PDB file of C-alpha atoms in Angstrom:
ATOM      1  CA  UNK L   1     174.175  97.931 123.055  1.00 64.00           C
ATOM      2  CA  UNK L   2     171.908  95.345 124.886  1.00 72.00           C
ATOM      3  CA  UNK L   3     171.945  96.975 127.861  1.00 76.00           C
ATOM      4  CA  UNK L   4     170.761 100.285 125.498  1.00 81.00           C
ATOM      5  CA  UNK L   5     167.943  97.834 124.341  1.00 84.00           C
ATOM      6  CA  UNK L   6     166.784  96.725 127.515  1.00 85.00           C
ATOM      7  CA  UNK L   7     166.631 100.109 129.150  1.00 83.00           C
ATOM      8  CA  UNK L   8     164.618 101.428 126.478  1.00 85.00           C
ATOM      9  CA  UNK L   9     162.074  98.651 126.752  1.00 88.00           C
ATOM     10  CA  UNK L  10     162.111  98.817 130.652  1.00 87.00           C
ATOM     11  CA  UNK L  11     161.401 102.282 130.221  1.00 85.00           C
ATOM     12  CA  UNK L  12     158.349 101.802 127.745  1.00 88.00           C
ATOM     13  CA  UNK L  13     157.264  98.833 129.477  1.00 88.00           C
ATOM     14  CA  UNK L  14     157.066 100.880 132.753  1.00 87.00           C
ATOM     15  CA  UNK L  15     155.074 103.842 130.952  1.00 85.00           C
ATOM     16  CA  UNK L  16     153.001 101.747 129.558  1.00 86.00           C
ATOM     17  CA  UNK L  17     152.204 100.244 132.659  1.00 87.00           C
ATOM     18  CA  UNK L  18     151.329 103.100 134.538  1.00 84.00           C
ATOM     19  CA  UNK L  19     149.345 104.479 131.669  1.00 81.00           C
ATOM     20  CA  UNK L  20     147.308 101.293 132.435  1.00 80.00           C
ATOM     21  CA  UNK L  21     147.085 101.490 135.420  1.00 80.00           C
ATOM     22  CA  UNK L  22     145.644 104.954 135.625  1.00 74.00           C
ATOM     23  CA  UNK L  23     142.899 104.160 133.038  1.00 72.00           C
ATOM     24  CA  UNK L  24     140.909 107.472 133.389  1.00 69.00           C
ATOM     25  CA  UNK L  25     144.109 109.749 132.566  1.00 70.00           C
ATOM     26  CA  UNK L  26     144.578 107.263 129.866  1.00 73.00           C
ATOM     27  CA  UNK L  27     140.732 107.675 128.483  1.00 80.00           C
ATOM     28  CA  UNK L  28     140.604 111.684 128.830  1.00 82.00           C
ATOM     29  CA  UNK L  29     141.991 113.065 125.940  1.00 82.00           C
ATOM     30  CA  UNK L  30     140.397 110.566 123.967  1.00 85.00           C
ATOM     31  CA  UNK L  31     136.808 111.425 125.223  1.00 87.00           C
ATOM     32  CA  UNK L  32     138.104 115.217 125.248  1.00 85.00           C
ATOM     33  CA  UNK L  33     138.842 114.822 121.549  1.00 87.00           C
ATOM     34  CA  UNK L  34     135.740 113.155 121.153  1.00 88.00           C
ATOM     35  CA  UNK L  35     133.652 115.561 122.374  1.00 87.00           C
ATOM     36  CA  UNK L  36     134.822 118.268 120.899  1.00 86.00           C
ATOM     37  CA  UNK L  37     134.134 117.024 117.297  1.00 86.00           C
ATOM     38  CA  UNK L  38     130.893 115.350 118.041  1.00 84.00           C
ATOM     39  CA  UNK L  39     129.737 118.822 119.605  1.00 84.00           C
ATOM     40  CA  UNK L  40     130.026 120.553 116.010  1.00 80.00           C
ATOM     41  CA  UNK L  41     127.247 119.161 114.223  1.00 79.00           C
ATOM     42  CA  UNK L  42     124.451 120.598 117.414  1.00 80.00           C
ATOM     43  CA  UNK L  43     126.759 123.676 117.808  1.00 79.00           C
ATOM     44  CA  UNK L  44     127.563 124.147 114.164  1.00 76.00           C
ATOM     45  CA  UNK L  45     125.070 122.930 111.933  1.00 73.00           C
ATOM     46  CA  UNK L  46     124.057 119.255 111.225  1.00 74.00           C
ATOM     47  CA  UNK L  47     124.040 120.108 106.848  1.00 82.00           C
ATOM     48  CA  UNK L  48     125.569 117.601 105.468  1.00 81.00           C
ATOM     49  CA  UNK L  49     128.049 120.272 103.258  1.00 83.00           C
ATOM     50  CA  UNK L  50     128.936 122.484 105.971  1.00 84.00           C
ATOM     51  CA  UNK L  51     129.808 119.664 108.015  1.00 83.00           C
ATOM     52  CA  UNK L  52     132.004 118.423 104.800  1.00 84.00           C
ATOM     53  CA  UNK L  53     133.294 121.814 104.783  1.00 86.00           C
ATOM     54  CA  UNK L  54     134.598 122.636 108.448  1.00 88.00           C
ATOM     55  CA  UNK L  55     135.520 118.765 108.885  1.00 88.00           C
ATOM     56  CA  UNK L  56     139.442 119.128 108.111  1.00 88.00           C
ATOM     57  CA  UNK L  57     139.560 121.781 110.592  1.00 89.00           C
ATOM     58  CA  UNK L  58     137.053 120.310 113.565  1.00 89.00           C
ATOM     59  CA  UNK L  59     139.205 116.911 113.664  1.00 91.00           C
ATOM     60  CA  UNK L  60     142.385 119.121 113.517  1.00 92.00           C
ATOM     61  CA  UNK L  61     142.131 121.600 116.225  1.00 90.00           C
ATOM     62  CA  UNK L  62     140.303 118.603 118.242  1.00 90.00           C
ATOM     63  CA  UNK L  63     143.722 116.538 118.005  1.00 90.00           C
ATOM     64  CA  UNK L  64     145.785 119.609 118.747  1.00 89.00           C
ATOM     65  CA  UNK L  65     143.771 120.817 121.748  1.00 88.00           C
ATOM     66  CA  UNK L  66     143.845 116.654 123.428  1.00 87.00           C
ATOM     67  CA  UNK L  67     147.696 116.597 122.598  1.00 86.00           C
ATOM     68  CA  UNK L  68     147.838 119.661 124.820  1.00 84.00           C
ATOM     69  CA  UNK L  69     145.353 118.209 127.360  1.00 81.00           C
ATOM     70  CA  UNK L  70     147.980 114.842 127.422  1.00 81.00           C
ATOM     71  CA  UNK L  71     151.054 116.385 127.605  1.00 82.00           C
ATOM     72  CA  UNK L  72     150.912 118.104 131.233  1.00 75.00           C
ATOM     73  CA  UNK L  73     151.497 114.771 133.170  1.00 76.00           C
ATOM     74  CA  UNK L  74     154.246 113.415 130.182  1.00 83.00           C
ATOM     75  CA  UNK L  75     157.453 114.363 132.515  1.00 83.00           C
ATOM     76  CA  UNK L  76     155.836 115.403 136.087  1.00 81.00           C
ATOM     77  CA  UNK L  77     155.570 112.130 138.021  1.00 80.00           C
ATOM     78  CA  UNK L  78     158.587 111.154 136.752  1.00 83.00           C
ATOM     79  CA  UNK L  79     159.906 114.748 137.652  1.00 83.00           C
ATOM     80  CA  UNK L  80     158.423 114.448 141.471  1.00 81.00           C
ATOM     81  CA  UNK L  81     159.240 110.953 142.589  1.00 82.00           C
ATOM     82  CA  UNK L  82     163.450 111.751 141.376  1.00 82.00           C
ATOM     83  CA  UNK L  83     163.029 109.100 138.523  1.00 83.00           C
ATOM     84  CA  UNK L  84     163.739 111.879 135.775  1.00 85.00           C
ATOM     85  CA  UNK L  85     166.807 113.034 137.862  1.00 85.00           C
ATOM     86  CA  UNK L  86     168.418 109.016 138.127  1.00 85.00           C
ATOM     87  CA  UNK L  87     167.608 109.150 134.301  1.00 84.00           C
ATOM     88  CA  UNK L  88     169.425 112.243 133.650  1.00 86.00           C
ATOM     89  CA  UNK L  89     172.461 110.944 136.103  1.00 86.00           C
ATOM     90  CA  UNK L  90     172.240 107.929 134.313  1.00 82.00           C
ATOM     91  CA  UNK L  91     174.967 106.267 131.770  1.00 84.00           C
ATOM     92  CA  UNK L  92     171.976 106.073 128.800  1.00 86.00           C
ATOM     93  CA  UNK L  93     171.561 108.811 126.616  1.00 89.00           C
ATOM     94  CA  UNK L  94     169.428 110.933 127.548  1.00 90.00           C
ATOM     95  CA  UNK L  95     167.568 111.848 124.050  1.00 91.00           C
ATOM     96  CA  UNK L  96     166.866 107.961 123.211  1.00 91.00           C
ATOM     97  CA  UNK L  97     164.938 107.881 126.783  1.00 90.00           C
ATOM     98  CA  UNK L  98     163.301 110.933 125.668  1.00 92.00           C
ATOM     99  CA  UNK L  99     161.954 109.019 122.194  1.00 92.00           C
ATOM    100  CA  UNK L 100     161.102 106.399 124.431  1.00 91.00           C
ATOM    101  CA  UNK L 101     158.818 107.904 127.177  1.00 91.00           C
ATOM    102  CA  UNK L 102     157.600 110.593 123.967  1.00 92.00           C
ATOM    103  CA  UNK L 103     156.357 106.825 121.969  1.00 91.00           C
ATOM    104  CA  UNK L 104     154.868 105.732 124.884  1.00 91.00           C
ATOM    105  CA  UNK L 105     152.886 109.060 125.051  1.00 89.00           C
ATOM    106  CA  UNK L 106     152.087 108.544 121.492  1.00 91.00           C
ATOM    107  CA  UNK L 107     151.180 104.825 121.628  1.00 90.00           C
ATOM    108  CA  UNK L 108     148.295 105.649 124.321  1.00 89.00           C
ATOM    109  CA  UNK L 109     147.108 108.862 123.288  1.00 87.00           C
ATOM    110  CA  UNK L 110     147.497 109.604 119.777  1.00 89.00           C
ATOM    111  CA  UNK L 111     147.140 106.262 118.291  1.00 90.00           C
ATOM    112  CA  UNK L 112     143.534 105.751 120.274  1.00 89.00           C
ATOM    113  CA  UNK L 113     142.300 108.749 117.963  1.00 89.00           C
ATOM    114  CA  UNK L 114     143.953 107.263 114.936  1.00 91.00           C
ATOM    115  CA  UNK L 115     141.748 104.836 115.461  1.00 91.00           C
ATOM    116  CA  UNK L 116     138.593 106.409 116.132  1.00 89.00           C
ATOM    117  CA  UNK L 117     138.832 109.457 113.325  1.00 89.00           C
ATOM    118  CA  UNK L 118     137.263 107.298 110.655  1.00 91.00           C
ATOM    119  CA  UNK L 119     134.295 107.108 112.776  1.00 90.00           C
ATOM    120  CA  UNK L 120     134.043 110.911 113.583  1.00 88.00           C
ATOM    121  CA  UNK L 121     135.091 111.747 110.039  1.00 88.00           C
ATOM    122  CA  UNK L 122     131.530 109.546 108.475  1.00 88.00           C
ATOM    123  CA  UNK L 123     129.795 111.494 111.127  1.00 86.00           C
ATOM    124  CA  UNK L 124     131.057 114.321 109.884  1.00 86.00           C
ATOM    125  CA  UNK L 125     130.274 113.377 106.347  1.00 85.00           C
ATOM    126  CA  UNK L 126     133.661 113.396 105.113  1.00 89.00           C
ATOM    127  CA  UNK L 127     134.168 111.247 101.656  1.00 90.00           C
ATOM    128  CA  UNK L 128     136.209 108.170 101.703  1.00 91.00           C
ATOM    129  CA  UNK L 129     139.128 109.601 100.028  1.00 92.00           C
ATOM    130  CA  UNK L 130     139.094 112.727 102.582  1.00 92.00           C
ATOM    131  CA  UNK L 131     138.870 110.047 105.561  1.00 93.00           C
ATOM    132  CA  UNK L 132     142.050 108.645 104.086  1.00 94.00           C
ATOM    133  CA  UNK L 133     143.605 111.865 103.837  1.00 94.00           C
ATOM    134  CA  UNK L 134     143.099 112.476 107.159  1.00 93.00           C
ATOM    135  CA  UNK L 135     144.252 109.242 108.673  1.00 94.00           C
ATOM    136  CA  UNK L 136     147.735 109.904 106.652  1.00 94.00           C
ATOM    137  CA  UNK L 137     148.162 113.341 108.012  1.00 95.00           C
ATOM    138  CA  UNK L 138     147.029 112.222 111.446  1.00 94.00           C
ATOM    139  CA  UNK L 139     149.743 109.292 111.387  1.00 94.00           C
ATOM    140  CA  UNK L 140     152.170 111.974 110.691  1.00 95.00           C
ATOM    141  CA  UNK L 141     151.036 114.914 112.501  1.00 93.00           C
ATOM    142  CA  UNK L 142     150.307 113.694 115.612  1.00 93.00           C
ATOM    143  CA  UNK L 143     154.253 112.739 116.312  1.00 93.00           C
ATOM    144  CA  UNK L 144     155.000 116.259 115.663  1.00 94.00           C
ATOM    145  CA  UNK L 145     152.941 117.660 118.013  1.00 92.00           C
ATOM    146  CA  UNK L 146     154.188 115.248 120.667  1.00 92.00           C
ATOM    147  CA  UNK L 147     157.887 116.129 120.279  1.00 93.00           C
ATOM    148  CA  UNK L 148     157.101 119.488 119.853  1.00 92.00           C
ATOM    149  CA  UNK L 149     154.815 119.465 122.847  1.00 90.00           C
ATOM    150  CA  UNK L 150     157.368 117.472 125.251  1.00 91.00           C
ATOM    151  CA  UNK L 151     159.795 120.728 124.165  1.00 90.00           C
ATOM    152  CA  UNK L 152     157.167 122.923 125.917  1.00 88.00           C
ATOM    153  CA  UNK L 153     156.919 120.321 129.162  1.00 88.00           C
ATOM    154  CA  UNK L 154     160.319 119.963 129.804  1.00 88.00           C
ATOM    155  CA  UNK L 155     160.641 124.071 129.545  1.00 86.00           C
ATOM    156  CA  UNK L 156     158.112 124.904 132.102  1.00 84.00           C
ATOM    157  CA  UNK L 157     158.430 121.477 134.182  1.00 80.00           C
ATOM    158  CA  UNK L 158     160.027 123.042 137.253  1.00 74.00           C
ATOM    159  CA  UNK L 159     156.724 126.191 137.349  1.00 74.00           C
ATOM    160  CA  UNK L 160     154.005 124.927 139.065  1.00 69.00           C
ATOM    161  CA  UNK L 161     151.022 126.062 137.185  1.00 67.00           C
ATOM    162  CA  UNK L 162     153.206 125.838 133.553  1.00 65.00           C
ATOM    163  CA  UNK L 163     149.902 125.062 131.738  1.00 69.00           C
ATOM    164  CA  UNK L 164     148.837 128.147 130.473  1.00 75.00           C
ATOM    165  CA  UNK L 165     152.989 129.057 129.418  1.00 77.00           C
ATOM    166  CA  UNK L 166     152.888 125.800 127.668  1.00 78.00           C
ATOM    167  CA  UNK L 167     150.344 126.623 125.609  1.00 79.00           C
ATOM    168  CA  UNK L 168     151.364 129.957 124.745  1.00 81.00           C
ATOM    169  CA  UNK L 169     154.590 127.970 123.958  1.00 82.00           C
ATOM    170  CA  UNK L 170     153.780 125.476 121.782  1.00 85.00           C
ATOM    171  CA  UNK L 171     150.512 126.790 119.981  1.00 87.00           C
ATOM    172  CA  UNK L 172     152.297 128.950 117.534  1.00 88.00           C
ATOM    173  CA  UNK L 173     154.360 125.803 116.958  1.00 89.00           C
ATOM    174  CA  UNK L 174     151.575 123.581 116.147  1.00 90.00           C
ATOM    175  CA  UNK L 175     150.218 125.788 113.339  1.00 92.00           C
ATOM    176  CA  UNK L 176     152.398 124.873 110.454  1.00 92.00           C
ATOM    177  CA  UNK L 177     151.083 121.404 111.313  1.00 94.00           C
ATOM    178  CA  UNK L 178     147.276 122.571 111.065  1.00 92.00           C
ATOM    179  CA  UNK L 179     148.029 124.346 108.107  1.00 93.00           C
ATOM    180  CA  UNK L 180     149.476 121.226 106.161  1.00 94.00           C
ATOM    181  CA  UNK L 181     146.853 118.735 107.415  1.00 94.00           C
ATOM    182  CA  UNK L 182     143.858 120.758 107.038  1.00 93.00           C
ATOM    183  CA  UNK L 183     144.818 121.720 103.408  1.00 93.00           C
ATOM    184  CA  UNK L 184     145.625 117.894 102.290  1.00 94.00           C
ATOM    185  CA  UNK L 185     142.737 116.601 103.655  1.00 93.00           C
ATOM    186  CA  UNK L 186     140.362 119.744 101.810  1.00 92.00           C
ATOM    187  CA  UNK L 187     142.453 118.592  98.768  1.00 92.00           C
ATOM    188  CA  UNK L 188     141.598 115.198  98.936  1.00 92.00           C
ATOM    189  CA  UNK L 189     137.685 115.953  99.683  1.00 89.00           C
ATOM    190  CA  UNK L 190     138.006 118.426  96.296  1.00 89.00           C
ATOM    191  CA  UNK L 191     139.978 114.931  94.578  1.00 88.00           C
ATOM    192  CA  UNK L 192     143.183 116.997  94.092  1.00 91.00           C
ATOM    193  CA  UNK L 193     147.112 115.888  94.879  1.00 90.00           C
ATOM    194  CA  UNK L 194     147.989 115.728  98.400  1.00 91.00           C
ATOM    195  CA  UNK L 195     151.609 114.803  97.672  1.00 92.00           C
ATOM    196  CA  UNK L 196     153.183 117.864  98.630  1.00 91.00           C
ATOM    197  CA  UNK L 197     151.342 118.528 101.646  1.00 92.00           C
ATOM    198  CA  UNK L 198     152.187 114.785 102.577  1.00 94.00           C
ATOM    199  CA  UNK L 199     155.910 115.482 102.091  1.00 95.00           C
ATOM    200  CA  UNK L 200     155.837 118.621 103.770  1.00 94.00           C
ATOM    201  CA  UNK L 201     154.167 116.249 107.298  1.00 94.00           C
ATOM    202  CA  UNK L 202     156.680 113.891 106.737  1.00 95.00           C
ATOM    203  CA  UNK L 203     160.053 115.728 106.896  1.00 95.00           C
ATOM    204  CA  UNK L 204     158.308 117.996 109.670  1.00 94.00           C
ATOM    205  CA  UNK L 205     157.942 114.695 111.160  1.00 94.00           C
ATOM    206  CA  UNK L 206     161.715 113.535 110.796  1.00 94.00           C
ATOM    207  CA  UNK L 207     162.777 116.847 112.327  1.00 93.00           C
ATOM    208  CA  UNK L 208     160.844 116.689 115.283  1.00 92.00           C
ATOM    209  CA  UNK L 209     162.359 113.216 116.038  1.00 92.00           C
ATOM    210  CA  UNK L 210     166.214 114.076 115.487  1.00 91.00           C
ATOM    211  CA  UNK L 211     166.702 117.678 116.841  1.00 91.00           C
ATOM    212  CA  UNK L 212     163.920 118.036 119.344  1.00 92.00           C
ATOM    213  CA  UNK L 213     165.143 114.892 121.649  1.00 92.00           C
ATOM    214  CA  UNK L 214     168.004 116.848 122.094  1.00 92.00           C
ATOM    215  CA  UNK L 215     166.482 120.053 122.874  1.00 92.00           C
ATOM    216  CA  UNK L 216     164.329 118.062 125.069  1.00 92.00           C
ATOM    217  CA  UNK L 217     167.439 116.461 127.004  1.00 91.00           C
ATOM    218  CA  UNK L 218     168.921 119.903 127.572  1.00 91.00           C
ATOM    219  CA  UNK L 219     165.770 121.336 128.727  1.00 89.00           C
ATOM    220  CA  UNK L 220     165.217 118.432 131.353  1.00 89.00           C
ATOM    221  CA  UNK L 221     168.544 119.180 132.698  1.00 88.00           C
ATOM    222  CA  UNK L 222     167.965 123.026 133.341  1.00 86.00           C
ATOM    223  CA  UNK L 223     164.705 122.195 135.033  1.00 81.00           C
ATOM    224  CA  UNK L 224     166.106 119.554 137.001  1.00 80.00           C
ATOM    225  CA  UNK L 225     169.250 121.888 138.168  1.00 77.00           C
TER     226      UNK L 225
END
């Protein structure tokens, strides 16, 4: 069991350290998602209740699109250098490295935007309660589209331009995601319930986690054979 522990660590530790280390990877979906939502109000309109309006889905197809822009690199070095192939060999299990290396991913790319969608949701004019809202399905959504989104990597790791077959992948994947977010966080800007939409997130959230690592896992080996 310790020796579970400390592999798991190593491997975040290592991650986390390369994601460091490689600090303009690390900064582009974060300047990709901001520039994407900061572009609506002098592509869109800057009135104040349009922007209020289209706000749920600007910040959510902006977090969706930089999810997709992260994922590409989340198993290739790993992949190249025969690191994912001693992993796979390895006596750990194979899905609890997965949810390792896929919280790593999360920890540098989704949480950044966590961070900075209260900012982009006052300049989108987007109440407090809506800004909330959007935090809460953010904090949920985001892991989804990670797990889901590793799915698509490890399918089309061994192709050598897999980008555009991972999106065609995962996109239709991603929408009952949108669909939840976008609705709580219009509910909470109109000062309705958001409970059921938050529930919805949240199991959708404790799926991904126990049955995708595994799908994951299996879909490593086949690209690694």
């Amino acid at each position: 069991m310790n020796g579970l522990v400390f592999a798991l660590w190593t491997l975040v530790r290592r991650d986390l350290l390369l994601a460091f280390r490689h600090r303009g990877e690390l900064a582009n979906p974060l300047l990709f998602f901001l520039m994407i939502v900061s572009l609506y109000p002098l592509g869109v309109s800057p009135e104040v209740d349009l922007l209020r309006r289209i706000a749920p889905g600007v910040i959510w197809i902006a977090a969706l699109l930089a999810a997709l822009f992260s994922l590409e690199n989340l198993f290739r070095s790993d992949y190249e250098d025969g690191t994912l192939e001693q992993m796979l060999l390895g006596v750990y299990p194979v899905p609890l490295l997965v949810i390792a290396k896929i919280l790593t991913h999360w920890l540098v790319s989704a949480l950044p935007m966590l961070l900075l969608a209260p900012l982009l949701g006052v300049l989108l004019s987007m109440p407090p309660a809506a800004i909330a809202a959007m935090e809460l399905t953010l904090l949920l959504g985001t892991p989804v589209l990670s797990f889901v989104g590793a799915f698509g990597v490890a399918l089309t790791l061994g192709l050598r331009r897999g980008g555009i077959l991972l999106t065609l992948l995962v996109m239709p994947l991603y929408i009952p995601v949108l669909i939840f977010a976008t609705n709580a966080i219009t509910a909470a800007s109109a000062g309705l319930p958001i409970e059921g939409q938050i529930y919805f997130l949240a199991a959708m959230a404790l799926l991904a986690l126990t049955l995708t690592p595994l799908a994951i896992a299996a879909a490593l080996r086949i690209s690694v054979s």
